[in-house]
């Protein structure tokens, strides 16, 4: 049985490589896989290496299993045919090929804003659950999976400082660096209490100036140093 962290450690290089090849957000791919495969522990994943519940056949291979589908306001149980793969890598590539092939998913190609990607995949009709996007976003933020969508911080480095009450891309830069340093904080661009607390905790741990929640030059330099080590 995989834990969530064990599953994510195994899938991380696969979804990042897939991002480079197929231009689909690694965070989206990983979150979908974690949820739909029950951290790699589902019967379908064990029998068929099928991480996403992809139906139909793959190179003529499939398994049949019962599944629940959301229809007319409630869930019903149906017997369905699911694709069978040789490996997780094949499952991930086939999942991304669906997004590349079908025109209704074109808004996912090159979309690395994880919140937009999650909303799009729901409105595009990938899943029937009305809370699918919300669940994906929560999973991505819980495990900082948005860090897998870029090879380096994509936001603008602050010229001076970031403190509570500020908004924008420089706030996102600080939040991104904090997430890379191991703090559970998403880059929403709003320096609220959670960001203030994370900056203070970082300052205290790394002895980079007064513990005041203001990411000034010394704290910014230390964030770069810690993340680049």
Coordinates of N, CA and C in Angstrom, one line a residue:
X1 N 0.8 -1.2 0.0 CA 0.0 0.0 0.0 C 0.9 1.3 0.0
X2 N 0.6 2.2 -0.9 CA 1.3 3.4 -1.0 C 0.7 4.4 -0.1
X3 N 1.5 5.3 0.6 CA 1.0 6.5 1.2 C 0.9 7.5 0.1
X4 N 0.3 8.7 0.4 CA 0.2 9.7 -0.6 C 1.6 10.2 -0.9
X5 N 2.5 10.4 0.1 CA 3.9 10.9 -0.2 C 4.7 9.8 -1.0
X6 N 4.5 8.6 -0.7 CA 5.2 7.5 -1.5 C 4.8 7.5 -2.9
X7 N 3.5 7.6 -3.1 CA 2.9 7.7 -4.5 C 3.5 8.9 -5.2
X8 N 3.4 10.0 -4.6 CA 3.9 11.2 -5.3 C 5.4 11.2 -5.6
X9 N 6.1 10.6 -4.7 CA 7.6 10.5 -4.9 C 7.8 9.6 -6.2
X10 N 7.0 8.6 -6.3 CA 7.2 7.7 -7.5 C 6.7 8.3 -8.8
X11 N 5.7 9.1 -8.7 CA 5.1 9.6 -9.9 C 5.7 10.9 -10.4
X12 N 6.4 11.6 -9.5 CA 6.9 13.0 -9.8 C 7.8 13.0 -11.0
X13 N 8.8 12.2 -11.2 CA 9.6 12.3 -12.4 C 8.8 11.9 -13.7
X14 N 7.8 11.1 -13.5 CA 7.0 10.8 -14.7 C 6.1 11.9 -15.2
X15 N 5.5 12.6 -14.2 CA 4.6 13.7 -14.7 C 5.4 15.0 -15.1
X16 N 6.6 15.2 -14.5 CA 7.4 16.3 -14.9 C 8.0 16.0 -16.4
X17 N 8.4 14.8 -16.6 CA 8.8 14.5 -18.0 C 7.7 14.6 -19.0
X18 N 6.5 14.2 -18.5 CA 5.3 14.4 -19.4 C 5.0 15.8 -19.7
X19 N 5.2 16.7 -18.7 CA 5.0 18.1 -18.9 C 5.9 18.6 -20.0
X20 N 7.2 18.2 -19.9 CA 8.1 18.7 -21.0 C 7.7 18.1 -22.4
X21 N 7.2 16.9 -22.4 CA 6.9 16.3 -23.7 C 5.5 16.8 -24.2
X22 N 4.5 16.8 -23.3 CA 3.1 17.0 -23.8 C 2.5 18.4 -23.4
X23 N 3.3 19.2 -22.6 CA 2.8 20.6 -22.3 C 1.5 20.6 -21.5
X24 N 1.3 19.6 -20.7 CA 0.2 19.5 -19.7 C 0.8 19.7 -18.3
X25 N 0.1 20.5 -17.5 CA 0.6 20.8 -16.1 C 0.8 19.5 -15.3
X26 N 2.0 19.4 -14.8 CA 2.3 18.2 -14.0 C 1.5 18.2 -12.7
X27 N 1.1 19.3 -12.2 CA 0.3 19.3 -11.0 C -1.1 18.7 -11.2
X28 N -1.6 19.1 -12.4 CA -3.0 18.5 -12.7 C -2.9 17.0 -12.9
X29 N -1.9 16.6 -13.7 CA -1.7 15.1 -13.9 C -1.5 14.4 -12.6
X30 N -0.7 14.9 -11.8 CA -0.4 14.2 -10.5 C -1.6 14.2 -9.6
X31 N -2.3 15.3 -9.5 CA -3.5 15.3 -8.6 C -4.6 14.4 -9.1
X32 N -4.8 14.4 -10.4 CA -5.8 13.5 -11.0 C -5.4 12.0 -10.7
X33 N -4.1 11.7 -10.9 CA -3.7 10.3 -10.7 C -3.8 9.9 -9.2
X34 N -3.4 10.8 -8.3 CA -3.5 10.5 -6.9 C -4.9 10.2 -6.4
X35 N -5.9 11.1 -6.9 CA -7.3 11.0 -6.5 C -7.9 9.7 -7.1
X36 N -7.7 9.6 -8.4 CA -8.5 8.6 -9.2 C -7.9 7.2 -9.0
X37 N -6.6 7.1 -8.6 CA -6.0 5.7 -8.4 C -6.0 5.4 -6.9
X38 N -6.5 6.3 -6.0 CA -6.4 6.1 -4.6 C -5.0 5.9 -4.2
X39 N -4.1 6.8 -4.6 CA -2.7 6.8 -4.3 C -2.0 5.6 -4.9
X40 N -2.5 5.1 -6.0 CA -1.9 3.9 -6.6 C -2.3 2.6 -6.0
X41 N -3.3 2.7 -5.1 CA -3.8 1.5 -4.4 C -5.1 0.9 -4.9
X42 N -5.7 1.5 -5.9 CA -7.0 1.0 -6.4 C -6.8 -0.3 -7.1
X43 N -7.9 -1.1 -7.2 CA -7.9 -2.3 -7.9 C -7.6 -2.2 -9.4
X44 N -8.1 -1.1 -10.0 CA -7.9 -0.8 -11.4 C -6.4 -0.6 -11.6
X45 N -5.8 0.2 -10.8 CA -4.3 0.5 -10.9 C -3.5 -0.7 -10.8
X46 N -3.9 -1.6 -9.8 CA -3.1 -2.8 -9.5 C -3.3 -3.8 -10.7
X47 N -4.5 -3.9 -11.2 CA -4.7 -4.8 -12.3 C -4.3 -4.4 -13.7
X48 N -4.4 -3.0 -13.9 CA -4.2 -2.5 -15.3 C -3.2 -1.3 -15.4
X49 N -2.6 -1.0 -14.3 CA -1.7 0.2 -14.3 C -2.4 1.5 -14.8
X50 N -3.8 1.5 -14.6 CA -4.6 2.6 -15.1 C -4.8 3.5 -13.9
X51 N -4.1 4.7 -14.0 CA -4.1 5.7 -12.9 C -5.3 6.6 -13.0
X52 N -6.0 6.7 -14.1 CA -6.9 7.8 -14.3 C -8.4 7.3 -14.6
X53 N -8.6 6.0 -14.5 CA -9.9 5.5 -14.7 C -10.3 5.6 -16.2
X54 N -9.3 5.6 -17.1 CA -9.5 5.7 -18.5 C -10.3 4.5 -19.1
X55 N -11.4 4.8 -19.7 CA -12.3 3.7 -20.2 C -11.9 3.3 -21.6
X56 N -12.4 2.1 -22.0 CA -12.1 1.7 -23.4 C -11.0 0.6 -23.4
X57 N -10.3 0.6 -24.5 CA -9.2 -0.3 -24.7 C -7.9 0.4 -25.0
X58 N -6.8 -0.2 -24.7 CA -5.5 0.4 -25.1 C -4.7 -0.7 -25.8
X59 N -4.4 -0.5 -27.1 CA -3.8 -1.5 -27.9 C -4.4 -2.8 -27.8
X60 N -5.8 -2.8 -27.7 CA -6.6 -4.0 -27.6 C -6.7 -4.6 -26.2
X61 N -6.1 -4.0 -25.2 CA -6.1 -4.5 -23.8 C -7.0 -3.8 -22.9
X62 N -7.7 -4.5 -22.1 CA -8.7 -3.9 -21.2 C -9.0 -4.9 -20.0
X63 N -9.6 -4.3 -19.0 CA -10.2 -5.1 -17.9 C -11.6 -4.6 -17.7
X64 N -12.5 -5.4 -17.1 CA -13.9 -4.9 -16.8 C -14.0 -4.8 -15.3
X65 N -14.6 -3.7 -14.9 CA -14.8 -3.5 -13.4 C -16.0 -2.7 -13.2
X66 N -16.6 -2.9 -12.0 CA -17.8 -2.0 -11.7 C -17.3 -0.7 -11.2
X67 N -18.0 0.4 -11.5 CA -17.6 1.7 -11.1 C -18.9 2.6 -10.9
X68 N -18.7 3.6 -10.1 CA -19.8 4.6 -9.9 C -19.7 5.8 -10.8
X69 N -20.9 6.2 -11.3 CA -21.0 7.3 -12.2 C -22.1 8.3 -11.7
X70 N -21.8 9.6 -11.8 CA -22.8 10.6 -11.4 C -23.7 10.9 -12.5
X71 N -25.0 10.5 -12.4 CA -26.0 10.6 -13.4 C -27.3 11.2 -12.8
X72 N -27.8 12.3 -13.4 CA -29.1 12.8 -13.1 C -29.1 13.1 -11.6
X73 N -28.0 13.7 -11.0 CA -28.1 14.1 -9.6 C -27.7 13.1 -8.6
X74 N -27.3 11.9 -9.0 CA -26.9 10.9 -8.0 C -26.0 9.8 -8.7
X75 N -25.3 9.1 -7.8 CA -24.4 8.1 -8.3 C -25.1 6.7 -8.6
X76 N -24.7 6.1 -9.7 CA -25.2 4.7 -10.0 C -24.0 3.8 -10.3
X77 N -24.2 2.5 -10.1 CA -23.1 1.6 -10.3 C -23.3 0.9 -11.7
X78 N -22.2 0.9 -12.5 CA -22.3 0.3 -13.8 C -21.0 -0.6 -14.0
X79 N -21.1 -1.6 -14.9 CA -20.0 -2.4 -15.3 C -19.4 -1.7 -16.5
X80 N -18.1 -1.4 -16.5 CA -17.4 -0.7 -17.6 C -16.1 -1.4 -18.0
X81 N -15.7 -1.1 -19.2 CA -14.4 -1.6 -19.7 C -13.4 -0.5 -19.6
X82 N -12.2 -0.9 -19.0 CA -11.2 0.1 -18.7 C -9.9 -0.3 -19.4
X83 N -9.1 0.7 -19.8 CA -7.9 0.4 -20.5 C -6.8 -0.2 -19.6
X84 N -6.0 -1.1 -20.2 CA -5.0 -1.8 -19.5 C -3.6 -1.4 -20.1
X85 N -2.7 -1.0 -19.2 CA -1.4 -0.5 -19.6 C -0.3 -1.4 -19.1
X86 N 0.9 -1.3 -19.7 CA 2.1 -2.0 -19.2 C 2.7 -1.3 -18.1
X87 N 2.6 0.0 -18.0 CA 3.3 0.8 -17.0 C 2.5 2.0 -16.6
X88 N 2.9 2.7 -15.5 CA 2.3 4.0 -15.2 C 2.7 5.0 -16.2
X89 N 3.9 4.9 -16.8 CA 4.3 5.9 -17.8 C 3.4 5.8 -19.0
X90 N 3.0 4.6 -19.4 CA 2.0 4.5 -20.5 C 0.7 5.1 -20.2
X91 N 0.2 4.9 -18.9 CA -1.0 5.5 -18.5 C -1.0 7.0 -18.5
X92 N 0.1 7.6 -18.1 CA 0.3 9.0 -18.0 C 0.3 9.6 -19.5
X93 N 1.0 9.0 -20.3 CA 1.1 9.4 -21.7 C -0.2 9.4 -22.4
X94 N -1.0 8.3 -22.2 CA -2.3 8.1 -22.8 C -3.2 9.2 -22.3
X95 N -3.1 9.5 -21.0 CA -4.0 10.5 -20.4 C -3.7 11.9 -21.1
X96 N -2.4 12.2 -21.2 CA -2.1 13.5 -21.9 C -2.4 13.5 -23.4
X97 N -2.3 12.3 -24.0 CA -2.7 12.3 -25.4 C -4.2 12.6 -25.6
X98 N -5.0 12.3 -24.6 CA -6.4 12.6 -24.7 C -6.6 14.1 -24.7
X99 N -5.8 14.8 -23.9 CA -5.9 16.3 -23.9 C -5.3 16.9 -25.1
X100 N -4.4 16.3 -25.7 CA -3.8 16.8 -27.0 C -4.7 16.5 -28.2
X101 N -5.4 15.4 -28.1 CA -6.2 14.9 -29.3 C -7.6 15.6 -29.4
X102 N -8.3 15.7 -28.3 CA -9.6 16.2 -28.3 C -9.7 17.8 -28.2
X103 N -10.3 18.4 -29.1 CA -10.4 19.8 -29.2 C -10.9 20.5 -28.0
X104 N -11.9 19.8 -27.3 CA -12.5 20.4 -26.1 C -11.5 20.7 -25.0
X105 N -10.3 20.0 -25.0 CA -9.3 20.1 -24.0 C -8.2 21.1 -24.4
X106 N -8.3 21.8 -25.5 CA -7.2 22.6 -26.0 C -6.8 23.7 -25.0
X107 N -7.8 24.1 -24.1 CA -7.4 25.1 -23.1 C -6.5 24.6 -22.0
X108 N -6.2 23.3 -22.0 CA -5.3 22.7 -21.0 C -3.9 22.7 -21.5
X109 N -3.7 22.8 -22.8 CA -2.3 22.8 -23.4 C -1.6 24.0 -23.2
X110 N -0.5 23.9 -22.4 CA 0.3 25.0 -22.0 C -0.2 25.9 -20.9
X111 N -1.3 25.4 -20.2 CA -1.9 26.1 -19.1 C -1.2 25.6 -17.8
X112 N -0.4 26.5 -17.2 CA 0.3 26.1 -16.0 C -0.1 26.9 -14.8
X113 N -1.2 27.6 -14.9 CA -1.9 28.2 -13.8 C -2.8 27.0 -13.3
X114 N -2.4 26.4 -12.1 CA -3.1 25.2 -11.7 C -4.6 25.4 -11.4
X115 N -4.9 26.5 -10.9 CA -6.4 26.7 -10.6 C -7.2 26.8 -11.9
X116 N -6.7 27.5 -12.9 CA -7.4 27.5 -14.2 C -7.4 26.1 -14.8
X117 N -6.3 25.4 -14.8 CA -6.3 24.0 -15.4 C -7.3 23.1 -14.7
X118 N -7.4 23.2 -13.4 CA -8.4 22.4 -12.7 C -9.8 22.8 -13.0
X119 N -10.1 24.1 -13.1 CA -11.4 24.5 -13.5 C -11.8 24.1 -15.0
X120 N -10.8 24.2 -15.8 CA -11.0 23.9 -17.2 C -11.3 22.4 -17.4
X121 N -10.5 21.5 -16.7 CA -10.7 20.1 -16.9 C -12.1 19.7 -16.5
X122 N -12.7 20.4 -15.5 CA -14.0 20.1 -15.1 C -15.0 20.6 -16.1
X123 N -14.9 21.9 -16.5 CA -15.9 22.4 -17.4 C -15.8 21.8 -18.8
X124 N -14.6 21.2 -19.1 CA -14.4 20.6 -20.4 C -15.1 19.2 -20.5
X125 N -15.6 18.7 -19.3 CA -16.3 17.5 -19.2 C -15.6 16.3 -18.9
X126 N -14.4 16.4 -18.3 CA -13.6 15.2 -18.0 C -14.2 14.4 -16.9
X127 N -14.8 15.0 -15.9 CA -15.4 14.2 -14.8 C -16.8 14.7 -14.6
X128 N -17.7 13.8 -14.0 CA -19.1 14.2 -13.8 C -19.3 14.8 -12.4
X129 N -18.4 14.7 -11.5 CA -18.6 15.2 -10.1 C -18.6 16.7 -10.2
X130 N -19.6 17.3 -9.5 CA -19.6 18.8 -9.5 C -18.6 19.5 -8.7
X131 N -17.9 18.7 -7.8 CA -16.8 19.3 -7.0 C -15.4 18.8 -7.4
X132 N -15.3 18.4 -8.6 CA -14.0 17.8 -9.1 C -12.9 18.8 -9.1
X133 N -13.1 20.0 -9.6 CA -12.1 21.1 -9.7 C -11.7 21.4 -8.2
X134 N -12.6 21.6 -7.3 CA -12.3 22.0 -6.0 C -11.4 20.9 -5.3
X135 N -11.7 19.7 -5.5 CA -10.9 18.6 -5.0 C -9.5 18.6 -5.5
X136 N -9.4 18.8 -6.8 CA -8.1 18.9 -7.5 C -7.2 20.0 -6.9
X137 N -7.8 21.2 -6.8 CA -7.1 22.3 -6.3 C -6.7 22.1 -4.8
X138 N -7.5 21.5 -4.0 CA -7.2 21.2 -2.6 C -6.0 20.2 -2.5
X139 N -6.0 19.3 -3.4 CA -4.9 18.3 -3.4 C -3.6 18.9 -3.9
X140 N -3.6 19.7 -4.9 CA -2.4 20.4 -5.4 C -1.8 21.3 -4.3
X141 N -2.7 22.0 -3.6 CA -2.2 22.9 -2.6 C -1.7 22.2 -1.3
X142 N -2.4 21.1 -1.0 CA -2.0 20.3 0.2 C -0.6 19.8 0.0
X143 N -0.2 19.3 -1.2 CA 1.1 18.7 -1.4 C 2.1 19.6 -2.2
X144 N 1.7 20.9 -2.4 CA 2.6 21.8 -3.1 C 2.9 21.3 -4.5
X145 N 2.0 20.7 -5.2 CA 2.3 20.1 -6.5 C 2.5 21.2 -7.6
X146 N 2.0 22.4 -7.3 CA 2.2 23.5 -8.3 C 3.7 23.8 -8.5
X147 N 4.6 23.3 -7.6 CA 6.0 23.5 -7.8 C 6.5 22.7 -9.0
X148 N 5.7 21.6 -9.4 CA 6.2 20.7 -10.5 C 5.9 21.3 -11.8
X149 N 5.2 22.4 -11.9 CA 4.8 23.0 -13.2 C 5.8 23.9 -13.8
X150 N 6.9 24.2 -13.1 CA 7.9 25.1 -13.6 C 9.3 24.6 -13.1
X151 N 10.3 24.9 -13.9 CA 11.6 24.5 -13.6 C 12.3 25.5 -12.6
X152 N 11.7 26.7 -12.6 CA 12.2 27.7 -11.6 C 11.1 28.6 -11.3
X153 N 11.2 29.5 -10.3 CA 10.2 30.4 -9.9 C 9.7 31.3 -11.1
X154 N 8.5 31.2 -11.5 CA 8.0 32.0 -12.6 C 7.6 33.4 -12.4
X155 N 7.7 33.8 -11.1 CA 7.1 35.1 -10.7 C 8.2 36.2 -10.6
X156 N 7.9 37.5 -10.4 CA 8.8 38.5 -10.4 C 9.4 38.7 -9.0
X157 N 10.7 38.7 -8.9 CA 11.4 38.8 -7.6 C 11.2 40.3 -7.1
X158 N 10.9 40.4 -5.8 CA 10.7 41.7 -5.2 C 12.0 42.6 -5.3
X159 N 11.8 43.9 -5.7 CA 12.9 44.8 -5.7 C 13.3 45.3 -4.4
X160 N 12.3 45.3 -3.5 CA 12.6 45.8 -2.1 C 12.1 44.9 -1.0
X161 N 10.8 44.7 -0.9 CA 10.3 43.9 0.2 C 8.9 43.5 -0.1
X162 N 8.4 42.5 0.7 CA 7.0 42.0 0.7 C 6.6 41.9 2.1
X163 N 5.4 42.5 2.4 CA 4.9 42.4 3.8 C 3.4 42.2 3.7
X164 N 2.8 41.9 4.9 CA 1.3 41.7 5.0 C 0.5 42.8 4.4
X165 N -0.5 42.5 3.6 CA -1.3 43.4 3.0 C -1.0 43.7 1.5
X166 N 0.2 43.3 1.1 CA 0.5 43.5 -0.3 C -0.1 42.4 -1.2
X167 N -0.2 42.7 -2.5 CA -0.7 41.7 -3.5 C 0.2 41.8 -4.7
X168 N 0.1 40.7 -5.6 CA 0.7 40.8 -6.9 C 1.8 39.7 -7.0
X169 N 2.5 39.8 -8.2 CA 3.5 38.8 -8.5 C 4.7 38.7 -7.6
X170 N 5.1 39.8 -7.0 CA 6.2 39.8 -6.1 C 5.8 39.0 -4.8
X171 N 4.6 39.1 -4.4 CA 4.1 38.3 -3.3 C 4.1 36.8 -3.7
X172 N 3.7 36.5 -4.9 CA 3.7 35.1 -5.4 C 5.2 34.6 -5.4
X173 N 6.1 35.4 -5.8 CA 7.5 35.0 -5.8 C 7.9 34.5 -4.4
X174 N 7.6 35.3 -3.4 CA 8.0 35.0 -2.0 C 7.2 33.7 -1.6
X175 N 5.9 33.6 -1.9 CA 5.2 32.4 -1.5 C 5.7 31.2 -2.2
X176 N 6.1 31.3 -3.5 CA 6.7 30.2 -4.2 C 8.0 29.7 -3.5
X177 N 8.9 30.7 -3.2 CA 10.1 30.3 -2.5 C 9.9 29.6 -1.2
X178 N 8.9 30.1 -0.5 CA 8.5 29.5 0.8 C 8.0 28.1 0.6
X179 N 7.2 27.9 -0.4 CA 6.7 26.5 -0.7 C 7.9 25.6 -1.0
X180 N 8.9 26.1 -1.8 CA 10.1 25.3 -2.2 C 10.9 25.0 -0.9
X181 N 10.8 25.9 0.1 CA 11.6 25.7 1.3 C 10.8 24.7 2.3
X182 N 9.6 24.3 1.9 CA 8.9 23.3 2.7 C 7.7 23.8 3.4
X183 N 7.3 25.1 3.2 CA 6.2 25.6 3.9 C 4.9 25.4 3.0
X184 N 3.8 25.0 3.7 CA 2.6 24.7 3.0 C 1.8 25.9 2.7
X185 N 2.2 26.6 1.6 CA 1.6 27.9 1.2 C 1.5 27.9 -0.3
X186 N 0.3 28.3 -0.8 CA 0.1 28.4 -2.3 C 0.4 29.8 -2.8
X187 N 0.9 30.0 -4.0 CA 1.1 31.3 -4.5 C -0.1 32.0 -5.1
X188 N -0.9 32.6 -4.1 CA -2.1 33.2 -4.5 C -2.0 34.7 -4.7
X189 N -0.8 35.2 -4.4 CA -0.5 36.6 -4.6 C -1.1 37.6 -3.6
X190 N -1.6 37.0 -2.5 CA -2.1 37.8 -1.4 C -1.3 37.6 -0.1
X191 N -0.7 38.6 0.4 CA 0.1 38.4 1.6 C -0.8 38.6 2.8
X192 N -1.4 37.5 3.2 CA -2.3 37.6 4.4 C -1.6 37.0 5.6
X193 N -2.4 36.6 6.5 CA -1.8 36.0 7.8 C -1.0 34.8 7.6
X194 N -1.4 33.9 6.7 CA -0.6 32.7 6.4 C 0.7 33.0 5.9
X195 N 0.8 33.9 5.0 CA 2.1 34.3 4.4 C 3.0 35.0 5.4
X196 N 2.4 35.9 6.2 CA 3.1 36.5 7.3 C 3.7 35.5 8.3
X197 N 2.9 34.5 8.7 CA 3.3 33.5 9.6 C 4.5 32.7 9.0
X198 N 4.4 32.3 7.7 CA 5.4 31.6 7.0 C 6.7 32.3 7.0
X199 N 6.6 33.6 6.6 CA 7.9 34.5 6.6 C 8.5 34.5 8.0
X200 N 7.7 34.7 9.0 CA 8.3 34.8 10.4 C 8.9 33.5 10.7
X201 N 8.3 32.3 10.4 CA 8.8 31.0 10.7 C 10.2 30.8 10.0
X202 N 10.2 31.3 8.7 CA 11.4 31.1 7.9 C 12.5 32.0 8.5
X203 N 12.2 33.2 8.9 CA 13.2 34.2 9.5 C 13.8 33.6 10.8
X204 N 12.9 33.0 11.6 CA 13.3 32.5 12.9 C 14.2 31.2 12.7
X205 N 13.8 30.4 11.7 CA 14.6 29.2 11.5 C 16.0 29.5 10.9
X206 N 16.0 30.4 10.0 CA 17.2 30.7 9.2 C 18.0 32.0 9.7
X207 N 17.5 32.6 10.8 CA 18.2 33.7 11.4 C 18.6 34.8 10.3
X208 N 17.6 35.2 9.6 CA 17.8 36.2 8.5 C 17.1 37.5 8.8
X209 N 17.5 38.2 9.8 CA 17.0 39.4 10.2 C 15.9 39.3 11.3
X210 N 15.3 40.5 11.6 CA 14.3 40.4 12.7 C 13.1 39.6 12.2
X211 N 12.5 38.9 13.2 CA 11.3 38.1 12.9 C 10.1 39.0 12.9
X212 N 9.9 39.7 11.8 CA 8.9 40.7 11.7 C 7.9 40.4 10.6
X213 N 8.0 39.3 9.8 CA 7.1 39.0 8.8 C 7.3 39.8 7.5
X214 N 8.4 40.6 7.5 CA 8.7 41.4 6.3 C 9.8 40.8 5.5
X215 N 9.5 40.4 4.3 CA 10.6 39.7 3.4 C 11.4 40.8 2.8
X216 N 12.4 41.4 3.5 CA 13.2 42.4 2.9 C 14.4 41.7 2.3
X217 N 15.5 42.5 1.9 CA 16.6 42.0 1.2 C 17.3 40.8 1.8
X218 N 17.5 40.8 3.1 CA 18.2 39.7 3.8 C 17.4 38.4 3.7
X219 N 16.1 38.6 4.0 CA 15.2 37.4 3.9 C 15.1 36.9 2.5
X220 N 14.9 37.8 1.5 CA 14.9 37.4 0.1 C 16.1 36.6 -0.3
X221 N 17.3 37.2 0.1 CA 18.6 36.5 -0.3 C 18.6 35.1 0.4
X222 N 18.2 35.0 1.6 CA 18.2 33.7 2.3 C 17.2 32.7 1.6
X223 N 16.1 33.2 1.2 CA 15.1 32.4 0.4 C 15.7 31.8 -0.8
X224 N 16.5 32.7 -1.6 CA 17.2 32.2 -2.8 C 18.2 31.2 -2.5
X225 N 19.0 31.4 -1.4 CA 20.1 30.5 -1.0 C 19.5 29.2 -0.6
X226 N 18.5 29.1 0.2 CA 18.0 27.9 0.7 C 17.4 27.1 -0.5
X227 N 16.6 27.7 -1.3 CA 16.0 27.0 -2.4 C 17.0 26.5 -3.5
X228 N 18.1 27.3 -3.7 CA 19.0 26.9 -4.7 C 20.1 25.9 -4.2
X229 N 20.1 25.6 -2.9 CA 21.1 24.7 -2.4 C 20.9 23.3 -2.9

